[in-house]
Short mmCIF file of N, CA and C in Angstrom, two decimals:
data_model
loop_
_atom_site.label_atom_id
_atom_site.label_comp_id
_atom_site.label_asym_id
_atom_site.label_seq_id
_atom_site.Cartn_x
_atom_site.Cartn_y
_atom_site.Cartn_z
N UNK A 73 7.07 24.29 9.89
CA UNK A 73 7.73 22.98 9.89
C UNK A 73 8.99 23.05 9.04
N UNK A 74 10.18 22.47 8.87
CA UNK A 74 11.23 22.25 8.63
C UNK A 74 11.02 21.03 7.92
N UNK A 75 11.93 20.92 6.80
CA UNK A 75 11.93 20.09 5.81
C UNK A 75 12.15 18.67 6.35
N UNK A 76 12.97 18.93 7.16
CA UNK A 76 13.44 17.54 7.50
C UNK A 76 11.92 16.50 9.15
N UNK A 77 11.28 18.18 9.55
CA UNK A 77 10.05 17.31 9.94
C UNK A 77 8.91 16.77 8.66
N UNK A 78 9.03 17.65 7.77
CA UNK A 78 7.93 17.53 6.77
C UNK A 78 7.86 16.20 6.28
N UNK A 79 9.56 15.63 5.82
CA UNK A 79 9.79 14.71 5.28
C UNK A 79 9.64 13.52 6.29
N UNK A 80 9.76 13.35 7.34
CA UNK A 80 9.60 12.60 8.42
C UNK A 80 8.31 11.80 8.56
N UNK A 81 7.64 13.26 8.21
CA UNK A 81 5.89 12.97 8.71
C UNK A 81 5.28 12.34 7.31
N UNK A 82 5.96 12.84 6.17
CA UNK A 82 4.94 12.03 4.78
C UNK A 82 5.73 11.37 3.94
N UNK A 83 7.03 10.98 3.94
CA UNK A 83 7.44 10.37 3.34
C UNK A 83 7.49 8.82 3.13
N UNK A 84 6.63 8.27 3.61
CA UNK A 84 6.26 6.87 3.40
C UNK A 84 4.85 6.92 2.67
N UNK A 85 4.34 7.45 3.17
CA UNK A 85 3.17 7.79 2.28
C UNK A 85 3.09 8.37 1.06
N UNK A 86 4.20 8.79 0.85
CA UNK A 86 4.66 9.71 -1.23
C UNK A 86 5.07 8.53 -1.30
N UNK A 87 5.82 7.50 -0.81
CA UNK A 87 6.41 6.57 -1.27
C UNK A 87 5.25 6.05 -1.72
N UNK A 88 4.28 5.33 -0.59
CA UNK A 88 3.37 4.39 -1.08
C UNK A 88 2.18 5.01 -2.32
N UNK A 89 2.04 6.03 -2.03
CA UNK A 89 1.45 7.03 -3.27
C UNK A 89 2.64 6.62 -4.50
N UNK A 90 3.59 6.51 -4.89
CA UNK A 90 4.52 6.64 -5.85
C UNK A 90 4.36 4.97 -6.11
N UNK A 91 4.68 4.26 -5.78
CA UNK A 91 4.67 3.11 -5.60
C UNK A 91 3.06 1.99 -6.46
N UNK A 92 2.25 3.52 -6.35
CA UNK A 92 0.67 2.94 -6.43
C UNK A 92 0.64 3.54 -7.68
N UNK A 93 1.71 4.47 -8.45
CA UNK A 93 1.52 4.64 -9.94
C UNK A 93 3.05 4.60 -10.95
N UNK A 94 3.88 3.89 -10.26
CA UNK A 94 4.77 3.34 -11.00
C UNK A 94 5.50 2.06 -10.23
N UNK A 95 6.03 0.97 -11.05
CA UNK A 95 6.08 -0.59 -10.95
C UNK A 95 7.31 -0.77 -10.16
N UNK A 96 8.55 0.75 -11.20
CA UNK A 96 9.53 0.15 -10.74
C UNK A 96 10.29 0.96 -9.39
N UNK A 97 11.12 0.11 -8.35
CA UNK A 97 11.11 0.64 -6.89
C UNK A 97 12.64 1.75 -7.41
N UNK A 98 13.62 0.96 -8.65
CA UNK A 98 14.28 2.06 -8.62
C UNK A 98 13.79 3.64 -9.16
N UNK A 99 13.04 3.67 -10.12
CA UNK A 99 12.43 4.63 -10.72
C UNK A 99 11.08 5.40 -9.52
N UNK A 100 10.51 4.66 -8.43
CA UNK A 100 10.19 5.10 -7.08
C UNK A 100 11.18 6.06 -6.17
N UNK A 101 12.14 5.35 -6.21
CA UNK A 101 12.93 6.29 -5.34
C UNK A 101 13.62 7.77 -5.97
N UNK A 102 14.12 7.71 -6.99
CA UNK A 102 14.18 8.62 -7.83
C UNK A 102 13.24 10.19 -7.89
N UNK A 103 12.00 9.19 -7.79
CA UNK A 103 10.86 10.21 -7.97
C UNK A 103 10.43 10.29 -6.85
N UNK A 104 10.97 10.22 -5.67
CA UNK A 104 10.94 10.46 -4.06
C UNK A 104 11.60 11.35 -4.48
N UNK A 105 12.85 11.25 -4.64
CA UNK A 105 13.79 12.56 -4.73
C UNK A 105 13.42 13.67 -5.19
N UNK A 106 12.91 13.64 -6.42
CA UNK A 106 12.52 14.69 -7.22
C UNK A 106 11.49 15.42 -6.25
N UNK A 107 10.63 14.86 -5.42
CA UNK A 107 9.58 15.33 -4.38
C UNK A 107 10.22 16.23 -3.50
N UNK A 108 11.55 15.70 -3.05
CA UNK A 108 11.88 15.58 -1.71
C UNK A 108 12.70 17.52 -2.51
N UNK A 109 13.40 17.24 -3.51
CA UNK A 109 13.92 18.68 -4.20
C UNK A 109 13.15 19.64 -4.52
N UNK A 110 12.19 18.96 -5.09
CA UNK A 110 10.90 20.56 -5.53
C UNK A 110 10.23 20.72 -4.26
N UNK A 111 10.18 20.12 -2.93
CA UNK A 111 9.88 20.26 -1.71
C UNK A 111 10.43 21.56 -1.05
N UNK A 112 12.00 21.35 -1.12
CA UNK A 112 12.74 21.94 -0.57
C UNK A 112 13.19 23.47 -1.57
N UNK A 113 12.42 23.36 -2.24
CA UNK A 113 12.84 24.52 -3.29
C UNK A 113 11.51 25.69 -3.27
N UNK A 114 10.76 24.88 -3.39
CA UNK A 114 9.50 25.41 -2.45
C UNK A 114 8.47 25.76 -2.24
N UNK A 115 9.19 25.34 -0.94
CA UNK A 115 8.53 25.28 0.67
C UNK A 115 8.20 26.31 1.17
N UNK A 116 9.10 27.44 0.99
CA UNK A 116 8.30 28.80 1.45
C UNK A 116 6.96 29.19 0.92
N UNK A 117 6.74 28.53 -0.19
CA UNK A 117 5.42 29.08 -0.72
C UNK A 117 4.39 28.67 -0.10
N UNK A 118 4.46 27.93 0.77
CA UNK A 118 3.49 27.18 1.71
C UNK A 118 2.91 28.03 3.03
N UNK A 119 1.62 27.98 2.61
CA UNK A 119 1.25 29.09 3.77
C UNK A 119 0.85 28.67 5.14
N UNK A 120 0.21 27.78 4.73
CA UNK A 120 -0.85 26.68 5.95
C UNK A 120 0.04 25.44 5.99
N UNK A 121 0.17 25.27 7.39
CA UNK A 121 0.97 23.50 7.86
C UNK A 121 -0.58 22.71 7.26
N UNK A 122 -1.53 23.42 7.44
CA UNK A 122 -2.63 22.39 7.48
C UNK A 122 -2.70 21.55 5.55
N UNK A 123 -2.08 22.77 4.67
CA UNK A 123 -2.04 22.44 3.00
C UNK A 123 -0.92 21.71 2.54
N UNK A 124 0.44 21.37 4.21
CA UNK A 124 1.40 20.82 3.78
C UNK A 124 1.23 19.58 2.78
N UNK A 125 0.28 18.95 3.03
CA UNK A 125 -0.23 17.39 2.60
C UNK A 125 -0.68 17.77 1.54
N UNK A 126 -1.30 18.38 1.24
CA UNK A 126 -1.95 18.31 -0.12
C UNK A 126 -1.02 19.02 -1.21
N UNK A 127 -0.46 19.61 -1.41
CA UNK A 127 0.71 20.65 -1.70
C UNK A 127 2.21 19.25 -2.03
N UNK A 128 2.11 18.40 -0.83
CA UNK A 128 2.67 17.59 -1.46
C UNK A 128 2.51 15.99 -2.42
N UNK A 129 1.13 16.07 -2.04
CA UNK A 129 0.64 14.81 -3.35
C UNK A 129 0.25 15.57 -4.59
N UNK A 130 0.43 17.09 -5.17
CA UNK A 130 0.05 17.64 -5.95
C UNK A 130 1.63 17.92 -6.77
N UNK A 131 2.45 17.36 -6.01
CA UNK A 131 3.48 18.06 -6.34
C UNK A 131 4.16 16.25 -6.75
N UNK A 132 3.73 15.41 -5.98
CA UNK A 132 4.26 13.84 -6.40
C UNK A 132 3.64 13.58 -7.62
N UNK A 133 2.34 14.05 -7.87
CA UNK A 133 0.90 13.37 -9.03
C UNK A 133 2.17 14.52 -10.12
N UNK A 134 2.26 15.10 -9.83
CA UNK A 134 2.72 15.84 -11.09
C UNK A 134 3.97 15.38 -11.26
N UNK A 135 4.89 15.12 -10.60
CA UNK A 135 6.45 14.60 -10.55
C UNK A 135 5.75 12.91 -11.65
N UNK A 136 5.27 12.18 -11.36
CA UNK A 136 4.29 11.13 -11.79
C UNK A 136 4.21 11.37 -13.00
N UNK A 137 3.65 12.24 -13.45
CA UNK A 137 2.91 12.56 -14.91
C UNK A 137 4.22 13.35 -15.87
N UNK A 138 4.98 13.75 -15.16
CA UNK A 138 6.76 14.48 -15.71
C UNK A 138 6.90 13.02 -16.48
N UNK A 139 7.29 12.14 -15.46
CA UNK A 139 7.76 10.90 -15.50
C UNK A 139 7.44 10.17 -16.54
N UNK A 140 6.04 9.77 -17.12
CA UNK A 140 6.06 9.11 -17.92
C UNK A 140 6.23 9.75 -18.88
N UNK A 141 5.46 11.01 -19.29
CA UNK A 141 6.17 12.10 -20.57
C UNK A 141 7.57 12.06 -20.75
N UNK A 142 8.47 12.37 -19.54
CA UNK A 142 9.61 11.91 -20.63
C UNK A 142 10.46 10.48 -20.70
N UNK A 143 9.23 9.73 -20.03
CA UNK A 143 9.59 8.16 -20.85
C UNK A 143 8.80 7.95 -22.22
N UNK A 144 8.05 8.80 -22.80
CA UNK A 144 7.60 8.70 -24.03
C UNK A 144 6.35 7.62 -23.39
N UNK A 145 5.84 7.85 -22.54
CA UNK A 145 4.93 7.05 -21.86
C UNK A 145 3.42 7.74 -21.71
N UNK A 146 2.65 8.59 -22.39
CA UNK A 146 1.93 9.37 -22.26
C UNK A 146 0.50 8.04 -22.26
N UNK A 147 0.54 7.34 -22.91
CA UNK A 147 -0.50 6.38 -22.90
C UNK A 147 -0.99 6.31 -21.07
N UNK A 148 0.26 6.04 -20.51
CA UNK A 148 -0.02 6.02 -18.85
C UNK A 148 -0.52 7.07 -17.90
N UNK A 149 -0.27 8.20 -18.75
CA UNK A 149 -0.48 9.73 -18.34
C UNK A 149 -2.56 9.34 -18.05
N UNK A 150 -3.15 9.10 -18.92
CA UNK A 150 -4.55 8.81 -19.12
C UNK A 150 -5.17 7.78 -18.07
N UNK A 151 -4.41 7.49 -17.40
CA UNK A 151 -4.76 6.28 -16.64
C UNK A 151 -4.75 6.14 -14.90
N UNK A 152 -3.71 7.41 -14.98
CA UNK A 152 -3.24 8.16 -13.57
C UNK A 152 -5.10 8.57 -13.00
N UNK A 153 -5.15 8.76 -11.88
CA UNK A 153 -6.18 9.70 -11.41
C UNK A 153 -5.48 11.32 -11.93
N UNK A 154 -6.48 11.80 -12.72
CA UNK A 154 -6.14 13.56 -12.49
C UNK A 154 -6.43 14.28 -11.39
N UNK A 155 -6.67 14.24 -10.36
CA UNK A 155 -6.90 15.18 -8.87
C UNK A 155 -6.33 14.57 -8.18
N UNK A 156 -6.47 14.73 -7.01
CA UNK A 156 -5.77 15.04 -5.59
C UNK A 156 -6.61 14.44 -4.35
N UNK A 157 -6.64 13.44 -4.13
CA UNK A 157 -7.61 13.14 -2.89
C UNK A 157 -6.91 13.04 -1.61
N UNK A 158 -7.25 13.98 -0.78
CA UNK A 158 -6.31 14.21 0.72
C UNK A 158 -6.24 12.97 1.39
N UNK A 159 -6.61 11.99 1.31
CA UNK A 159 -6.43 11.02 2.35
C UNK A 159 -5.94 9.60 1.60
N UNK A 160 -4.86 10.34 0.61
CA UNK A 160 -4.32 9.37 -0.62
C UNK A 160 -3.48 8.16 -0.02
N UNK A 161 -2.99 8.07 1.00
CA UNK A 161 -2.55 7.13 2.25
C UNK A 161 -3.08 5.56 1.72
N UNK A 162 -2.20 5.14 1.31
CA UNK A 162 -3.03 3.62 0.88
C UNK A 162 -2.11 2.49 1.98
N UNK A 163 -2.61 2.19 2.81
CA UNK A 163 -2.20 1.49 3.96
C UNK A 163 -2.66 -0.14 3.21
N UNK A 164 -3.40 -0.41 2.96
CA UNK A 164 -3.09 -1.76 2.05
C UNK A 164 -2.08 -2.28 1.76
N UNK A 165 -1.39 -1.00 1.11
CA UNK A 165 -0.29 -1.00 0.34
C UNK A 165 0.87 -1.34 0.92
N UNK A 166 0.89 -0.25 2.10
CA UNK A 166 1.99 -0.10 2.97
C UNK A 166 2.02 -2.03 3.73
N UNK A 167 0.92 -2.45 3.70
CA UNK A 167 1.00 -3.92 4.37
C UNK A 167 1.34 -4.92 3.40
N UNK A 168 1.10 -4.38 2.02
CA UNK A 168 0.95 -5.60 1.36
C UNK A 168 2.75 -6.25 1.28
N UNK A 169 3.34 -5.58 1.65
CA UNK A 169 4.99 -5.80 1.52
C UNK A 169 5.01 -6.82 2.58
N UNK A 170 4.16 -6.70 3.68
CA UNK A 170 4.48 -7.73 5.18
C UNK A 170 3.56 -8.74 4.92
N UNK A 171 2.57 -9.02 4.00
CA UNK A 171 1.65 -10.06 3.85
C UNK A 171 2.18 -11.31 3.76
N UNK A 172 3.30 -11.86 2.92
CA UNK A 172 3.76 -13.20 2.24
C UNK A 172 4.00 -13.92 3.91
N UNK A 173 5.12 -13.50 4.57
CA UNK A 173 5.65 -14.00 6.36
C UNK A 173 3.68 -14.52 6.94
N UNK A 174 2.88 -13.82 6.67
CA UNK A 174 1.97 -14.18 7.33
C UNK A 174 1.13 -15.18 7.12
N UNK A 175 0.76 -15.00 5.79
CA UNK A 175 0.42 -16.19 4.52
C UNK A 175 0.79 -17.20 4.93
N UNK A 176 2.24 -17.20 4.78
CA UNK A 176 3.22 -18.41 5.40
C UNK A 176 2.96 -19.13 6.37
N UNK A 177 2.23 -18.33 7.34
CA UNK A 177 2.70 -18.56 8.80
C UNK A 177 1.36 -19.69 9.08
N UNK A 178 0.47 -19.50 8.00
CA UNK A 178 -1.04 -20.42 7.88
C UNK A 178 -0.41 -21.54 7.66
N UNK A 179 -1.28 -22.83 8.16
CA UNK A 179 -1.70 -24.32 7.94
C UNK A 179 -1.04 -24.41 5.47
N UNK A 180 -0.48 -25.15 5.99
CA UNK A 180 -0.36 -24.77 3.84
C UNK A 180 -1.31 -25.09 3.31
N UNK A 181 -2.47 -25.22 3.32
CA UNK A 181 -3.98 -25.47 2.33
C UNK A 181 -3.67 -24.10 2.85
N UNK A 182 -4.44 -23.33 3.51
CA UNK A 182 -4.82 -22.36 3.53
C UNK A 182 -4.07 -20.80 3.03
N UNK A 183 -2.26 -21.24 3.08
CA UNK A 183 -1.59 -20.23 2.77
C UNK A 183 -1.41 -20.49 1.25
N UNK A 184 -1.80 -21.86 0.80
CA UNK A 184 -1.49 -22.25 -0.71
C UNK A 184 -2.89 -21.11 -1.45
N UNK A 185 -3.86 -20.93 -0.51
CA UNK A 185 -5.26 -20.74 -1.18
C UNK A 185 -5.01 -18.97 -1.44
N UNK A 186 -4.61 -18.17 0.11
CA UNK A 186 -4.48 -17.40 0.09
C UNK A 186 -3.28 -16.35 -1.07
N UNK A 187 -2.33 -17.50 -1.16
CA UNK A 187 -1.10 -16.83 -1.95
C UNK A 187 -2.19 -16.82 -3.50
N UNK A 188 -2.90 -17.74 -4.37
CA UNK A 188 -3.24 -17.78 -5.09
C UNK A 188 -4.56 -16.21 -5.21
N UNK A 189 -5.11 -16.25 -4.67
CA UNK A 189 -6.58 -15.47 -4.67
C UNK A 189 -5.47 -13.96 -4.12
N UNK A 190 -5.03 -13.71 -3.18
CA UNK A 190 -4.56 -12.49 -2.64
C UNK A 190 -3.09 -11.76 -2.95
N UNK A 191 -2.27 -12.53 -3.54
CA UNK A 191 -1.40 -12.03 -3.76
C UNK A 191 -1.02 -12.13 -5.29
N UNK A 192 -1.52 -13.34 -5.65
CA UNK A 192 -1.64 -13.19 -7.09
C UNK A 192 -2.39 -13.32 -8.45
N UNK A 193 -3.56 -12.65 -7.43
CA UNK A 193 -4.81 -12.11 -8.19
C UNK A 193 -5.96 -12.85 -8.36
N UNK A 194 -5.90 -14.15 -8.48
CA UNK A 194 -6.47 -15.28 -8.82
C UNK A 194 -7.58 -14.86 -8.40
N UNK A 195 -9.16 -15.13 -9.13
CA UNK A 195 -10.54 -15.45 -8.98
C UNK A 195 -10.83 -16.26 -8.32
N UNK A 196 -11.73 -16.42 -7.28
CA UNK A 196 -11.80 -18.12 -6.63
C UNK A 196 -12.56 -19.14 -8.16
N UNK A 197 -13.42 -18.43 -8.99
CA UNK A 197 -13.90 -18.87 -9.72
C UNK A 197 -12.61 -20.16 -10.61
N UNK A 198 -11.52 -19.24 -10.85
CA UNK A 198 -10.51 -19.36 -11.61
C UNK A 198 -9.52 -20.50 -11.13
N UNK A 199 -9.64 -20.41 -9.86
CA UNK A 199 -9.18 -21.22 -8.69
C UNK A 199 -10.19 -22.62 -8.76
N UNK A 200 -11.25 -22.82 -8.40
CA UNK A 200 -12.16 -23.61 -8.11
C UNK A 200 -12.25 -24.70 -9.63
N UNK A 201 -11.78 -23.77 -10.47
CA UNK A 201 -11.81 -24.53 -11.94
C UNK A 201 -10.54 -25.41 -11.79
N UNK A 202 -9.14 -24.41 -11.45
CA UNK A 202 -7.66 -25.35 -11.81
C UNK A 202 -7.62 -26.29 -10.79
N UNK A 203 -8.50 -26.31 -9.12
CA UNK A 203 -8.06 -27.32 -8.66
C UNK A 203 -9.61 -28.55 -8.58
N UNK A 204 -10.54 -28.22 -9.60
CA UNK A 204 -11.36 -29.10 -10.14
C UNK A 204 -12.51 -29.29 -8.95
N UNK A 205 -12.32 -28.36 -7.79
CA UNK A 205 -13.68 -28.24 -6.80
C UNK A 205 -14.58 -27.26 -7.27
N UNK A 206 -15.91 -27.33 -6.46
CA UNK A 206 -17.03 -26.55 -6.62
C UNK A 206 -16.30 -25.09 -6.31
N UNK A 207 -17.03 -23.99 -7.24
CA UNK A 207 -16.73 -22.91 -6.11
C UNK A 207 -17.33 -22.20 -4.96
N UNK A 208 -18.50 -22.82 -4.75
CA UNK A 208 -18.81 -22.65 -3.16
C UNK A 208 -17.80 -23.01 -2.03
N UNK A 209 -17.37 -24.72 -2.71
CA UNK A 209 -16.11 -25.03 -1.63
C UNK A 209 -14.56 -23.78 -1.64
N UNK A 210 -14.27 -23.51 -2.48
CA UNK A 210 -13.40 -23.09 -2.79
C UNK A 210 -13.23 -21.14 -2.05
N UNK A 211 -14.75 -21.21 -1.96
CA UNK A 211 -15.30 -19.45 -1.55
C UNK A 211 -15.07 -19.70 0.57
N UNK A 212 -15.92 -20.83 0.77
CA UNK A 212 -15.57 -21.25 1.81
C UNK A 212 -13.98 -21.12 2.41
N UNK A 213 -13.69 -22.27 1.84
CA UNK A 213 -11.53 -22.44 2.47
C UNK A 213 -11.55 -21.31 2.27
N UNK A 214 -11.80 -20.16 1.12
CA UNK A 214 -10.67 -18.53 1.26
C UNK A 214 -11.80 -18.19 2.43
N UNK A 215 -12.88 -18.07 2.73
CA UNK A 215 -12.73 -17.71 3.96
C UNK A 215 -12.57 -18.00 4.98
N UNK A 216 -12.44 -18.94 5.16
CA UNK A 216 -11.54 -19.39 6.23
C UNK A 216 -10.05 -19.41 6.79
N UNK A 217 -10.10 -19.38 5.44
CA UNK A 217 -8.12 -18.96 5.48
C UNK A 217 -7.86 -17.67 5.85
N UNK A 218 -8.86 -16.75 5.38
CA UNK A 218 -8.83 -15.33 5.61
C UNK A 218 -9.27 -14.73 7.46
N UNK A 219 -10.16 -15.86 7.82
CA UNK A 219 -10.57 -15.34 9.09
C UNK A 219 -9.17 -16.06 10.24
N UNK A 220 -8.47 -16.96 9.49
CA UNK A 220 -7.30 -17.35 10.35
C UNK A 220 -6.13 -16.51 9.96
N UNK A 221 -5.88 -15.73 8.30
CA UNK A 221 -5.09 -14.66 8.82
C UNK A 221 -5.09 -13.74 9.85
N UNK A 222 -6.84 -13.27 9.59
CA UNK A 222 -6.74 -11.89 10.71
C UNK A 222 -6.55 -12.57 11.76
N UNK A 223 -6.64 -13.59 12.65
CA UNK A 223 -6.20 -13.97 13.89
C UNK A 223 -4.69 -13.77 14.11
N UNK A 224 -4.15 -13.87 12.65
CA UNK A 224 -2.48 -13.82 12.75
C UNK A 224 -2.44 -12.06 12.72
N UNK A 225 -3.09 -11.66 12.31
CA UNK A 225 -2.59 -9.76 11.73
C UNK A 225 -2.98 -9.41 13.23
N UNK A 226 -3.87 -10.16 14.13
CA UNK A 226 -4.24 -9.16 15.30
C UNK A 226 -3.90 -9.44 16.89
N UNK A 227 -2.67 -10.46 16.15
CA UNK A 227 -1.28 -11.19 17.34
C UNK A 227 -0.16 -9.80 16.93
N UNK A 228 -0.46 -9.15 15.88
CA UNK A 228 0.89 -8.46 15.59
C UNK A 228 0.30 -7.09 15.48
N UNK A 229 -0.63 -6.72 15.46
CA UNK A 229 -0.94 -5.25 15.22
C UNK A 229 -2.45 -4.78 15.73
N UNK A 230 -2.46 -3.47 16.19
CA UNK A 230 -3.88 -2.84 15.95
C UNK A 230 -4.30 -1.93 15.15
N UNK A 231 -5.39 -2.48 14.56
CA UNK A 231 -6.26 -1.30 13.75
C UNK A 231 -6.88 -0.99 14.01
N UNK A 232 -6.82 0.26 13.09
CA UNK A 232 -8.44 1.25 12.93
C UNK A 232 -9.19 1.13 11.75
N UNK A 233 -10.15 1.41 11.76
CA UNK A 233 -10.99 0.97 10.63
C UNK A 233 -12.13 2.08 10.79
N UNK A 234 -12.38 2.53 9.09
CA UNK A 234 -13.49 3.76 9.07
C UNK A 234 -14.73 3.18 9.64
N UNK A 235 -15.88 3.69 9.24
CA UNK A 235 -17.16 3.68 9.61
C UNK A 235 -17.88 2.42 8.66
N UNK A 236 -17.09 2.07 7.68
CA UNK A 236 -17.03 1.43 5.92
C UNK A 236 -16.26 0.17 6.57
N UNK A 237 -15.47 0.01 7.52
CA UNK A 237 -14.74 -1.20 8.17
C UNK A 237 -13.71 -1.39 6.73
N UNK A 238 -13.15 -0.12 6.58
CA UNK A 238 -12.10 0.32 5.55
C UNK A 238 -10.60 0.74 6.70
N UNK A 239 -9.76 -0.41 6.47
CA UNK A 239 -8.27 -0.39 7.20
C UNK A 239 -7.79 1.30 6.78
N UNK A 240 -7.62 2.04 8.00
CA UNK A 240 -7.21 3.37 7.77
C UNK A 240 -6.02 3.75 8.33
N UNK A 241 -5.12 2.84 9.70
CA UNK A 241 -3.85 2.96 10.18
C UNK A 241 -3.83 1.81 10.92
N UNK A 242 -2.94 1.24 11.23
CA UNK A 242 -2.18 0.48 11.97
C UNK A 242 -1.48 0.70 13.00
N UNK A 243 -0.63 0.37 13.86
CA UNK A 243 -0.20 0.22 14.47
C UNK A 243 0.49 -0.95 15.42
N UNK A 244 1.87 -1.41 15.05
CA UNK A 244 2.35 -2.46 15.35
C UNK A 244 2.67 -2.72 16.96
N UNK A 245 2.02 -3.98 17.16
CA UNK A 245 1.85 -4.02 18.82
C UNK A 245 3.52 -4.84 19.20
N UNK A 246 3.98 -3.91 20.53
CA UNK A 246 5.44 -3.90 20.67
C UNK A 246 6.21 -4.85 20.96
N UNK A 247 5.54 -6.07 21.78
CA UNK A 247 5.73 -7.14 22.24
C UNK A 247 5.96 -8.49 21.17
N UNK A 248 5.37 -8.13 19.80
CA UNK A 248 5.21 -9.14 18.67
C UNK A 248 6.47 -9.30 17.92
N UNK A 249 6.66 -10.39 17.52
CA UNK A 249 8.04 -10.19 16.44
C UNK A 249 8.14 -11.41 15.72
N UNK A 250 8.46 -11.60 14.58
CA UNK A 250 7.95 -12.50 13.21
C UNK A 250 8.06 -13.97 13.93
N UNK A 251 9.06 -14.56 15.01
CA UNK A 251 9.13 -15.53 15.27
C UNK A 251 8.05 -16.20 15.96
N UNK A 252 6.86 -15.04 16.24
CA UNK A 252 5.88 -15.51 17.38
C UNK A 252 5.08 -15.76 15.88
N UNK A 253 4.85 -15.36 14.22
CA UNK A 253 3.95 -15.76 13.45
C UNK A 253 3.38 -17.37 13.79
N UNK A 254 4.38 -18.31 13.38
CA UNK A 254 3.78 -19.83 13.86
C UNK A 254 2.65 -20.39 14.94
N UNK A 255 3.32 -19.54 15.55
CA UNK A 255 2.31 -19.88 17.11
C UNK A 255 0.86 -18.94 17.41
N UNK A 256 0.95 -17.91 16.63
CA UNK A 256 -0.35 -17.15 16.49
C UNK A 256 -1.80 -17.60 15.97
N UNK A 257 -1.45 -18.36 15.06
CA UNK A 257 -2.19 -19.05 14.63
C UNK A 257 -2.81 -20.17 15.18
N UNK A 258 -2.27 -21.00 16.26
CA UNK A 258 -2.71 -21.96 16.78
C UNK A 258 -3.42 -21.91 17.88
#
């Protein structure tokens, strides 16, 4: 493979790997680079297409751990995973950037409930207290709000899902496009 397929095929995924152990997107891209250079520097040492992947999250986790050492950041060094898990792909992740348009695209009780509990962390417990309901009621609406997102996520995309009904790829269906969000829902 050639650098420029290599980079083709995993470079959203070092991103979202990079992304999943540092905050900031300029200091992300940066340390894309640094990937994308000790990649290309090398690459011959690479024996197996099949070790390309792993060879390169071993080479991001460590670009990672450079990083905070010489931000005088070693406290963060302890906090990183130390190994390498091949199927480091966090597709969550990769969605959670398209989540807010969809949120949106809900009844507002339900996108008010969802923005609180899913995007910014909130407990329903925590929830159920500030807006002074039970939290049974409160466990209810998020699911409900949640079973009328996926009606919206599955106007716009198909998944796959492990054996665990763990989101493992996507695939955006071709015909969809943000203006149809409103009407998906109904």
């Amino acid at each position: 493979m050639t650098i420029d397929e290599i980079w083709q095929e995993y470079r959203s995924s070092l991103k979202a790997f990079l992304h999943s152990k540092v905050s900031n997107p300029d200091d992300v891209q940066d340390l894309l680079q640094d990937v994308l250079l000790k990649t290309h520097i090398a690459m011959h040492t690479i024996n197996e297409k099949s070790s390309i992947k792993a060879w390169l999250f071993q080479v991001a986790h460590h670009t990672v751990i450079d990083y905070y050492r010489k931000n005088g950041q070693e406290k963060h060094i302890q906090t990183l995973q130390l190994w390498y898990e091949p199927d480091e792909r966090n597709i969550k992740m990769e969605l959670a950037q398209c989540i807010r348009p969809f949120i949106q695209a809900l009844p507002e009780k339900s996108a008010s409930l969802l923005e609180e509990v899913e995007l910014e962390g909130k407990t329903q417990k925590q929830l159920a207290q500030e807006l002074s309901i039970s939290y049974s009621t409160v466990k209810s609406q998020v699911q409900k709000a949640r079973t009328e997102l996926n009606d919206v996520f599955h106007a716009c995309c198909e998944y796959e899902l492990d054996t665990h009904g763990n989101l493992i790829e996507y695939h955006p269906k071709a015909d969809f496009n943000t203006r149809n969000l409103k009407s998906a829902n109904k």
